[in-house]
Amino acid sequence: MTNVTLPVIKLRPYQQEIYQKVVNEGCKRVICVWSRRAGKDILLLNIIAALAIKEKGTYAYFLPTYTQAKKVIWKSISNDGRSMLDMALPKELILKKNDSDMSVTLINGSIIQFLGAESVDRIVGTNYKFVVFSEAALMDERPWSLIRPILMANKGGAAFISTPRSRNWFYDMWIRAREDANWVTSLKTCYDTGVATEEDIEKERKEGMPESLIKQEYFCDFSAANEGSYYGQEIQKMREDGRISDFPIDDAIPVSTTFDLGISDATAIVFYQKIGDWVYVIDYYESNGQSLKDYARVLKEKGYMYDKHHLPHDAKQRDLSTGISRLEFFREMGITNVETIPVKPITYGIECVHRLFPKCKIHSTNCQKLIKWLEMYRKEYDEKNNVFKDKPVHNEFSHGADGFRYLGEVIREEINS
């Protein structure tokens, strides 16, 4: 075996600590919440290189998208002119590089693949020894859910490293990991890592960097609104005002609902009460793969005294197999006062939600998932032009956010009528 000392570059003390835990002590689970410019990928590249040369196997390095994996790792050049790969994998350790699938075969037969998390379905059968999720908070949880059983079967390891993106699944994992002795956890702000001073931060502020982004990127603040989020700041303001709480629900007040009816994906139901000028969102239900009969049963089992049920405009369309619309089906099931919401542009509905928030309270326990979905609902990002589009990302957060958008539209129409 070629005699090469790893890590190739000198790591900073806080990086060395994680490297020691994983490579030399064999820790299998790592999560690091680090500020911008903390050297996340340099560390993880050196870790995965050391593990791969130590034990023959297949290793995976994920970024949120294939394009990011190519730009951040495969084609990236550091400030001193070296490629990112060279800073972790000296040429003496490489048998061959494959540009077409962004993989490196080492001289001991190990393979390191660089991948986008959006393509995880194509490689779930691979028997990985160790997996890295870089910028994990920008991914959804599905890649980890799919790869996790593989690692469990072969006693493999995984590392997650990212700056925060509000209270999404990465935040939940961070909270759980801190209480688990089997995990190595690390949180480093820009002051901890020394990558920025107070003067640097003030300069960013004066140049127009939003305060929420400063908190997120430099101070690892999970409560800061996610960049590109439609409603993150409003949810944070509701928390500060105490309008997200376990308030008592008055059974004497009628309850109305808004639905986002999924066919091949999730259905969401938002339950609310109108009390004076205020809207109390008292409950939330979401499920996938159930029939309309199941959702009618859920409404009855909740036991609320109902006023109106609002369905999307396409609920009037007749099913080709039964000849009955979803609107008619609910009525046949004894769900009365069912009506459809007129079709409106998504941008109109989002504006309605912004207008709703100042006069809205949300039950923190019953609507825990809905609150998270609203925080994570965000705009699509145009990587080519480095701007956010005025269009929401369609993902697992969309269904609850759409149900809430319909609520905003209903309240707006009631005010205008």
Short mmCIF file of C-alpha atoms in Angstrom, two decimals:
data_model
loop_
_atom_site.label_atom_id
_atom_site.label_comp_id
_atom_site.label_asym_id
_atom_site.label_seq_id
_atom_site.Cartn_x
_atom_site.Cartn_y
_atom_site.Cartn_z
CA MET A 1 0.00 0.00 0.00
CA THR A 2 1.30 3.46 -0.85
CA ASN A 3 2.49 5.28 2.25
CA VAL A 4 0.37 8.43 2.51
CA THR A 5 -0.41 10.30 5.70
CA LEU A 6 -4.06 11.17 6.27
CA PRO A 7 -5.54 13.68 6.68
CA VAL A 8 -3.69 15.32 3.82
CA ILE A 9 -4.20 18.89 5.07
CA LYS A 10 -3.93 20.34 8.55
CA LEU A 11 -7.35 20.45 10.12
CA ARG A 12 -8.49 23.11 12.55
CA PRO A 13 -8.83 21.98 16.20
CA TYR A 14 -12.63 21.63 16.08
CA GLN A 15 -12.31 19.65 12.82
CA GLN A 16 -9.60 17.43 14.30
CA GLU A 17 -11.92 16.58 17.20
CA ILE A 18 -14.60 15.18 14.85
CA TYR A 19 -12.00 13.44 12.65
CA GLN A 20 -10.56 11.69 15.71
CA LYS A 21 -13.99 10.51 16.91
CA VAL A 22 -15.00 9.03 13.55
CA VAL A 23 -11.79 7.74 11.97
CA ASN A 24 -9.78 6.69 15.01
CA GLU A 25 -12.47 5.90 17.59
CA GLY A 26 -15.02 4.41 15.19
CA CYS A 27 -18.07 6.54 16.01
CA LYS A 28 -20.91 5.66 13.62
CA ARG A 29 -23.23 8.64 13.96
CA VAL A 30 -22.18 12.29 13.67
CA ILE A 31 -24.14 15.53 13.36
CA CYS A 32 -22.47 18.92 13.10
CA VAL A 33 -24.32 22.24 13.02
CA TRP A 34 -21.64 24.61 11.81
CA SER A 35 -21.60 28.15 10.55
CA ARG A 36 -20.81 29.24 7.03
CA ARG A 37 -17.13 28.87 6.01
CA ALA A 38 -16.41 26.47 8.89
CA GLY A 39 -14.81 23.92 6.55
CA LYS A 40 -17.60 21.37 6.60
CA ASP A 41 -16.87 19.67 3.29
CA ILE A 42 -13.10 19.70 3.73
CA LEU A 43 -13.52 17.82 7.00
CA LEU A 44 -16.05 15.31 5.67
CA LEU A 45 -14.00 14.63 2.52
CA ASN A 46 -10.98 13.84 4.66
CA ILE A 47 -13.05 11.61 6.93
CA ILE A 48 -14.60 9.62 4.10
CA ALA A 49 -11.21 9.29 2.36
CA ALA A 50 -9.60 7.94 5.54
CA LEU A 51 -12.44 5.48 6.15
CA ALA A 52 -12.41 4.29 2.53
CA ILE A 53 -8.67 3.63 2.49
CA LYS A 54 -8.91 1.95 5.91
CA GLU A 55 -11.66 -0.53 4.93
CA LYS A 56 -12.61 -1.64 1.42
CA GLY A 57 -16.21 -0.84 0.54
CA THR A 58 -18.59 1.60 -1.13
CA TYR A 59 -18.98 5.07 0.32
CA ALA A 60 -21.43 7.84 -0.61
CA TYR A 61 -21.17 11.62 -0.33
CA PHE A 62 -24.52 13.39 -0.81
CA LEU A 63 -25.30 17.02 -1.46
CA PRO A 64 -28.89 18.22 -1.96
CA THR A 65 -28.65 18.07 -5.78
CA TYR A 66 -26.45 16.51 -8.44
CA THR A 67 -25.54 20.01 -9.65
CA GLN A 68 -24.36 20.99 -6.17
CA ALA A 69 -22.31 17.81 -5.81
CA LYS A 70 -20.59 18.58 -9.09
CA LYS A 71 -20.01 22.26 -8.31
CA VAL A 72 -19.15 22.05 -4.61
CA ILE A 73 -17.02 18.89 -4.66
CA TRP A 74 -16.24 17.40 -8.05
CA LYS A 75 -15.27 20.60 -9.87
CA SER A 76 -14.49 22.87 -6.92
CA ILE A 77 -11.19 24.72 -6.60
CA SER A 78 -10.11 26.17 -3.24
CA ASN A 79 -8.77 29.67 -2.67
CA ASP A 80 -5.19 28.43 -3.00
CA GLY A 81 -5.83 26.82 -6.40
CA ARG A 82 -6.17 23.19 -5.31
CA SER A 83 -9.16 21.01 -6.12
CA MET A 84 -11.34 19.90 -3.22
CA LEU A 85 -10.72 16.25 -4.08
CA ASP A 86 -6.92 16.72 -4.06
CA MET A 87 -7.18 18.17 -0.56
CA ALA A 88 -8.56 14.86 0.72
CA LEU A 89 -7.52 12.25 -1.86
CA PRO A 90 -3.91 12.43 -3.05
CA LYS A 91 -3.28 11.00 -6.53
CA GLU A 92 -1.27 8.15 -4.98
CA LEU A 93 -4.47 6.74 -3.47
CA ILE A 94 -6.59 6.96 -6.62
CA LEU A 95 -6.80 4.07 -9.06
CA LYS A 96 -9.28 5.82 -11.38
CA LYS A 97 -11.81 8.65 -11.57
CA ASN A 98 -15.07 8.41 -13.46
CA ASP A 99 -16.41 11.82 -14.53
CA SER A 100 -19.68 10.44 -15.88
CA ASP A 101 -20.94 9.19 -12.51
CA MET A 102 -18.65 11.26 -10.25
CA SER A 103 -16.98 8.32 -8.55
CA VAL A 104 -13.45 7.60 -7.39
CA THR A 105 -11.97 4.11 -7.13
CA LEU A 106 -9.10 3.86 -4.64
CA ILE A 107 -6.08 1.59 -4.90
CA ASN A 108 -7.56 -0.78 -2.29
CA GLY A 109 -10.76 -1.20 -4.33
CA SER A 110 -12.96 1.16 -2.30
CA ILE A 111 -15.38 3.36 -4.25
CA ILE A 112 -16.50 6.83 -3.22
CA GLN A 113 -19.57 8.17 -5.06
CA PHE A 114 -20.62 11.83 -5.12
CA LEU A 115 -24.36 12.17 -5.53
CA GLY A 116 -27.38 14.44 -5.40
CA ALA A 117 -29.98 13.49 -2.80
CA GLU A 118 -32.73 13.82 -5.41
CA SER A 119 -31.39 10.67 -7.16
CA VAL A 120 -31.32 8.47 -4.06
CA ASP A 121 -33.95 6.07 -5.45
CA ARG A 122 -31.47 4.80 -8.03
CA ILE A 123 -28.82 3.70 -5.56
CA VAL A 124 -30.67 2.46 -2.47
CA GLY A 125 -29.54 -1.12 -3.14
CA THR A 126 -25.86 -0.24 -2.76
CA ASN A 127 -24.21 -1.71 0.33
CA TYR A 128 -22.65 1.43 1.80
CA LYS A 129 -20.07 1.41 4.59
CA PHE A 130 -20.40 5.11 5.37
CA VAL A 131 -22.58 7.93 4.06
CA VAL A 132 -22.14 11.69 4.30
CA PHE A 133 -25.05 14.13 4.01
CA SER A 134 -23.58 17.59 3.38
CA GLU A 135 -25.98 20.55 3.73
CA ALA A 136 -28.43 18.01 5.11
CA ALA A 137 -30.93 20.67 6.19
CA LEU A 138 -31.50 21.52 2.51
CA MET A 139 -32.58 17.94 1.78
CA ASP A 140 -35.76 16.23 2.86
CA GLU A 141 -35.65 13.24 5.19
CA ARG A 142 -36.41 10.62 2.55
CA PRO A 143 -32.79 9.85 1.45
CA TRP A 144 -31.83 9.11 5.04
CA SER A 145 -34.96 7.00 5.57
CA LEU A 146 -34.12 4.89 2.50
CA ILE A 147 -30.41 4.41 3.27
CA ARG A 148 -30.79 3.90 7.01
CA PRO A 149 -31.80 0.19 6.80
CA ILE A 150 -28.75 -0.51 4.64
CA LEU A 151 -26.41 0.97 7.23
CA MET A 152 -28.20 -0.87 10.02
CA ALA A 153 -27.71 -4.19 8.24
CA ASN A 154 -24.00 -3.74 7.65
CA LYS A 155 -23.22 -1.71 10.78
CA GLY A 156 -22.34 1.28 8.62
CA GLY A 157 -21.96 4.90 9.65
CA ALA A 158 -23.40 8.28 8.69
CA ALA A 159 -22.43 11.92 9.14
CA PHE A 160 -24.75 14.91 8.80
CA ILE A 161 -23.37 18.41 8.54
CA SER A 162 -25.16 21.64 7.74
CA THR A 163 -26.08 25.14 8.72
CA PRO A 164 -29.66 25.27 10.07
CA ARG A 165 -32.71 25.75 7.87
CA SER A 166 -35.37 26.46 10.48
CA ARG A 167 -36.96 23.66 12.51
CA ASN A 168 -37.12 20.91 9.90
CA TRP A 169 -36.16 17.23 10.19
CA PHE A 170 -32.48 18.16 10.59
CA TYR A 171 -33.44 20.16 13.69
CA ASP A 172 -35.41 17.19 15.05
CA MET A 173 -32.41 14.93 14.46
CA TRP A 174 -30.13 17.42 16.23
CA ILE A 175 -32.40 17.53 19.29
CA ARG A 176 -32.58 13.71 19.48
CA ALA A 177 -28.84 13.23 18.87
CA ARG A 178 -27.87 15.52 21.75
CA GLU A 179 -29.61 13.11 24.14
CA ASP A 180 -28.06 9.97 22.60
CA ALA A 181 -24.63 8.85 23.79
CA ASN A 182 -24.08 6.98 20.51
CA TRP A 183 -23.97 10.26 18.57
CA VAL A 184 -21.15 12.76 18.23
CA THR A 185 -22.68 16.25 18.19
CA SER A 186 -21.11 19.62 17.54
CA LEU A 187 -22.48 23.17 17.17
CA LYS A 188 -20.06 25.90 16.11
CA THR A 189 -20.97 29.53 15.42
CA CYS A 190 -18.75 31.84 13.37
CA TYR A 191 -17.17 33.06 16.61
CA ASP A 192 -16.43 29.48 17.73
CA THR A 193 -14.71 28.70 14.43
CA GLY A 194 -13.01 32.07 14.09
CA VAL A 195 -14.16 32.51 10.48
CA ALA A 196 -15.82 35.86 11.15
CA THR A 197 -15.51 38.75 13.59
CA GLU A 198 -18.09 41.21 14.87
CA GLU A 199 -16.76 43.66 12.27
CA ASP A 200 -17.30 41.08 9.49
CA ILE A 201 -20.88 40.50 10.59
CA GLU A 202 -21.59 44.22 10.80
CA LYS A 203 -20.23 44.64 7.27
CA GLU A 204 -22.59 41.89 6.03
CA ARG A 205 -25.45 43.67 7.79
CA LYS A 206 -24.63 47.04 6.22
CA GLU A 207 -24.37 45.44 2.78
CA GLY A 208 -27.97 44.27 3.08
CA MET A 209 -27.76 40.70 4.39
CA PRO A 210 -31.09 39.98 6.16
CA GLU A 211 -30.84 39.57 9.92
CA SER A 212 -32.60 36.20 9.75
CA LEU A 213 -29.97 34.97 7.30
CA ILE A 214 -27.13 36.26 9.50
CA LYS A 215 -28.59 34.37 12.46
CA GLN A 216 -28.98 31.23 10.39
CA GLU A 217 -25.68 31.20 8.50
CA TYR A 218 -23.29 32.63 11.06
CA PHE A 219 -24.88 31.86 14.43
CA CYS A 220 -26.59 28.51 13.69
CA ASP A 221 -29.96 29.79 14.86
CA PHE A 222 -32.67 27.21 14.15
CA SER A 223 -35.38 29.74 15.01
CA ALA A 224 -34.38 32.06 12.16
CA ALA A 225 -36.71 31.99 9.17
CA ASN A 226 -35.55 29.65 6.41
CA GLU A 227 -34.14 31.51 3.41
CA GLY A 228 -36.81 31.62 0.73
CA SER A 229 -39.50 30.70 3.26
CA TYR A 230 -42.95 32.14 2.60
CA TYR A 231 -44.14 32.13 6.20
CA GLY A 232 -41.10 31.57 8.43
CA GLN A 233 -40.97 35.09 9.84
CA GLU A 234 -44.71 35.11 10.56
CA ILE A 235 -44.50 31.81 12.44
CA GLN A 236 -41.58 33.15 14.48
CA LYS A 237 -43.59 36.32 15.27
CA MET A 238 -46.55 34.17 16.37
CA ARG A 239 -44.27 32.27 18.75
CA GLU A 240 -42.91 35.51 20.19
CA ASP A 241 -46.45 36.88 20.65
CA GLY A 242 -47.68 33.67 22.30
CA ARG A 243 -50.15 32.99 19.49
CA ILE A 244 -48.87 29.43 19.08
CA SER A 245 -49.94 27.70 22.29
CA ASP A 246 -52.19 25.04 23.79
CA PHE A 247 -55.14 27.38 24.21
CA PRO A 248 -58.46 25.86 25.41
CA ILE A 249 -60.85 24.88 22.61
CA ASP A 250 -64.43 26.05 23.06
CA ASP A 251 -66.72 23.14 22.06
CA ALA A 252 -69.67 25.51 21.76
CA ILE A 253 -68.08 27.31 18.80
CA PRO A 254 -68.72 25.70 15.36
CA VAL A 255 -65.68 24.30 13.53
CA SER A 256 -65.04 24.68 9.81
CA THR A 257 -62.43 22.92 7.67
CA THR A 258 -60.37 23.46 4.55
CA PHE A 259 -59.06 20.50 2.56
CA ASP A 260 -56.14 19.91 0.25
CA LEU A 261 -57.35 16.71 -1.40
CA GLY A 262 -54.56 14.53 -2.74
CA ILE A 263 -55.08 11.74 -5.23
CA SER A 264 -51.65 10.11 -5.48
CA ASP A 265 -50.16 12.01 -2.52
CA ALA A 266 -51.20 13.34 0.89
CA THR A 267 -54.52 14.88 1.89
CA ALA A 268 -54.49 17.64 4.50
CA ILE A 269 -57.39 18.93 6.62
CA VAL A 270 -57.19 22.19 8.58
CA PHE A 271 -59.77 22.64 11.38
CA TYR A 272 -60.54 26.19 12.53
CA GLN A 273 -62.96 28.35 14.48
CA LYS A 274 -63.89 31.93 13.71
CA ILE A 275 -64.30 33.98 16.90
CA GLY A 276 -64.88 37.66 16.27
CA ASP A 277 -62.03 38.95 14.12
CA TRP A 278 -59.78 36.05 15.13
CA VAL A 279 -59.18 32.71 13.44
CA TYR A 280 -58.26 29.85 15.80
CA VAL A 281 -56.63 26.90 14.01
CA ILE A 282 -57.49 24.16 16.47
CA ASP A 283 -56.53 20.90 14.73
CA TYR A 284 -54.78 19.36 11.75
CA TYR A 285 -55.01 15.98 10.06
CA GLU A 286 -52.86 14.57 7.26
CA SER A 287 -52.68 11.13 5.70
CA ASN A 288 -51.70 9.39 2.49
CA GLY A 289 -53.38 6.63 0.53
CA GLN A 290 -56.75 6.68 2.29
CA SER A 291 -60.14 6.75 0.63
CA LEU A 292 -62.68 9.57 0.80
CA LYS A 293 -64.70 7.33 3.11
CA ASP A 294 -61.77 7.32 5.54
CA TYR A 295 -61.61 11.13 5.56
CA ALA A 296 -65.38 11.36 6.13
CA ARG A 297 -64.91 8.99 9.07
CA VAL A 298 -62.09 11.20 10.47
CA LEU A 299 -64.40 14.22 10.44
CA LYS A 300 -67.06 12.35 12.37
CA GLU A 301 -64.62 10.82 14.86
CA LYS A 302 -63.16 14.24 15.72
CA GLY A 303 -66.55 14.99 17.29
CA TYR A 304 -66.59 18.69 16.47
CA MET A 305 -69.79 20.65 15.85
CA TYR A 306 -69.23 21.60 12.21
CA ASP A 307 -70.21 24.66 10.25
CA LYS A 308 -68.72 24.46 6.73
CA HIS A 309 -66.28 22.20 4.89
CA HIS A 310 -64.31 23.82 2.06
CA LEU A 311 -62.91 21.61 -0.71
CA PRO A 312 -60.65 22.59 -3.65
CA HIS A 313 -62.40 23.68 -6.84
CA ASP A 314 -61.67 20.39 -8.65
CA ALA A 315 -63.76 18.44 -6.10
CA LYS A 316 -66.70 19.14 -8.44
CA GLN A 317 -65.16 16.99 -11.17
CA ARG A 318 -66.83 13.61 -11.60
CA ASP A 319 -64.77 10.47 -11.17
CA LEU A 320 -64.62 8.52 -14.44
CA SER A 321 -65.12 5.16 -12.71
CA THR A 322 -68.03 6.11 -10.41
CA GLY A 323 -69.55 9.14 -12.13
CA ILE A 324 -69.71 10.85 -8.72
CA SER A 325 -67.72 13.93 -7.74
CA ARG A 326 -65.85 14.10 -4.44
CA LEU A 327 -68.17 16.91 -3.40
CA GLU A 328 -71.20 14.66 -3.95
CA PHE A 329 -69.49 11.73 -2.22
CA PHE A 330 -69.02 13.70 1.02
CA ARG A 331 -72.65 14.76 0.95
CA GLU A 332 -73.74 11.15 0.46
CA MET A 333 -71.63 10.23 3.50
CA GLY A 334 -73.62 12.66 5.62
CA ILE A 335 -71.02 15.46 5.59
CA THR A 336 -73.27 18.48 5.03
CA ASN A 337 -72.44 22.13 4.29
CA VAL A 338 -69.72 21.12 1.84
CA GLU A 339 -68.69 23.67 -0.77
CA THR A 340 -65.81 24.27 -3.15
CA ILE A 341 -63.30 27.12 -3.14
CA PRO A 342 -63.07 29.14 -6.39
CA VAL A 343 -59.82 28.60 -8.26
CA LYS A 344 -57.32 31.40 -7.64
CA PRO A 345 -53.63 31.90 -8.48
CA ILE A 346 -51.26 30.46 -5.85
CA THR A 347 -49.74 33.91 -5.38
CA TYR A 348 -53.18 35.27 -4.43
CA GLY A 349 -53.61 32.53 -1.83
CA ILE A 350 -50.16 33.16 -0.35
CA GLU A 351 -50.96 36.86 -0.02
CA CYS A 352 -54.23 35.89 1.73
CA VAL A 353 -52.21 33.85 4.24
CA HIS A 354 -49.90 36.81 4.93
CA ARG A 355 -53.00 38.91 5.66
CA LEU A 356 -54.43 36.16 7.91
CA PHE A 357 -51.42 35.68 10.20
CA PRO A 358 -51.82 38.85 12.36
CA LYS A 359 -55.30 37.69 13.41
CA CYS A 360 -54.55 33.98 13.75
CA LYS A 361 -53.78 31.63 16.64
CA ILE A 362 -52.60 28.03 16.17
CA HIS A 363 -52.91 25.16 18.66
CA SER A 364 -49.32 24.05 19.27
CA THR A 365 -50.00 20.40 20.13
CA ASN A 366 -52.82 19.55 17.72
CA CYS A 367 -51.14 21.40 14.84
CA GLN A 368 -47.49 20.54 15.48
CA LYS A 369 -46.97 19.11 12.00
CA LEU A 370 -48.85 21.97 10.29
CA ILE A 371 -46.68 24.57 12.04
CA LYS A 372 -43.55 22.83 10.81
CA TRP A 373 -44.91 22.56 7.28
CA LEU A 374 -45.71 26.29 7.23
CA GLU A 375 -42.19 27.10 8.40
CA MET A 376 -40.62 24.94 5.71
CA TYR A 377 -42.85 26.00 2.80
CA ARG A 378 -40.49 27.89 0.52
CA LYS A 379 -39.82 29.22 -2.94
CA GLU A 380 -38.04 27.28 -5.66
CA TYR A 381 -34.41 28.26 -6.12
CA ASP A 382 -32.98 28.94 -9.56
CA GLU A 383 -29.41 27.64 -9.25
CA LYS A 384 -28.41 28.95 -12.68
CA ASN A 385 -29.33 32.55 -11.88
CA ASN A 386 -28.90 32.34 -8.07
CA VAL A 387 -32.37 33.73 -7.35
CA PHE A 388 -35.60 32.48 -5.81
CA LYS A 389 -38.50 31.99 -8.18
CA ASP A 390 -41.95 33.29 -7.27
CA LYS A 391 -43.13 29.69 -7.16
CA PRO A 392 -43.31 27.24 -4.25
CA VAL A 393 -41.39 23.98 -4.09
CA HIS A 394 -43.75 20.99 -4.28
CA ASN A 395 -42.71 18.54 -1.57
CA GLU A 396 -44.00 16.95 1.63
CA PHE A 397 -44.59 20.41 3.14
CA SER A 398 -46.91 21.51 0.34
CA HIS A 399 -50.10 19.72 1.38
CA GLY A 400 -50.45 21.33 4.79
CA ALA A 401 -49.38 24.70 3.37
CA ASP A 402 -51.98 24.37 0.60
CA GLY A 403 -54.70 23.50 3.10
CA PHE A 404 -53.73 26.61 5.07
CA ARG A 405 -53.63 28.66 1.87
CA TYR A 406 -57.23 27.68 1.21
CA LEU A 407 -58.06 28.86 4.73
CA GLY A 408 -56.52 32.23 3.91
CA GLU A 409 -58.62 32.45 0.75
CA VAL A 410 -61.84 31.51 2.54
CA ILE A 411 -61.33 34.14 5.26
CA ARG A 412 -60.42 36.78 2.67
CA GLU A 413 -63.59 36.07 0.68
CA GLU A 414 -65.70 36.24 3.86
CA ILE A 415 -64.23 39.65 4.70
CA ASN A 416 -64.87 40.93 1.16
CA SER A 417 -68.40 39.54 0.91
#
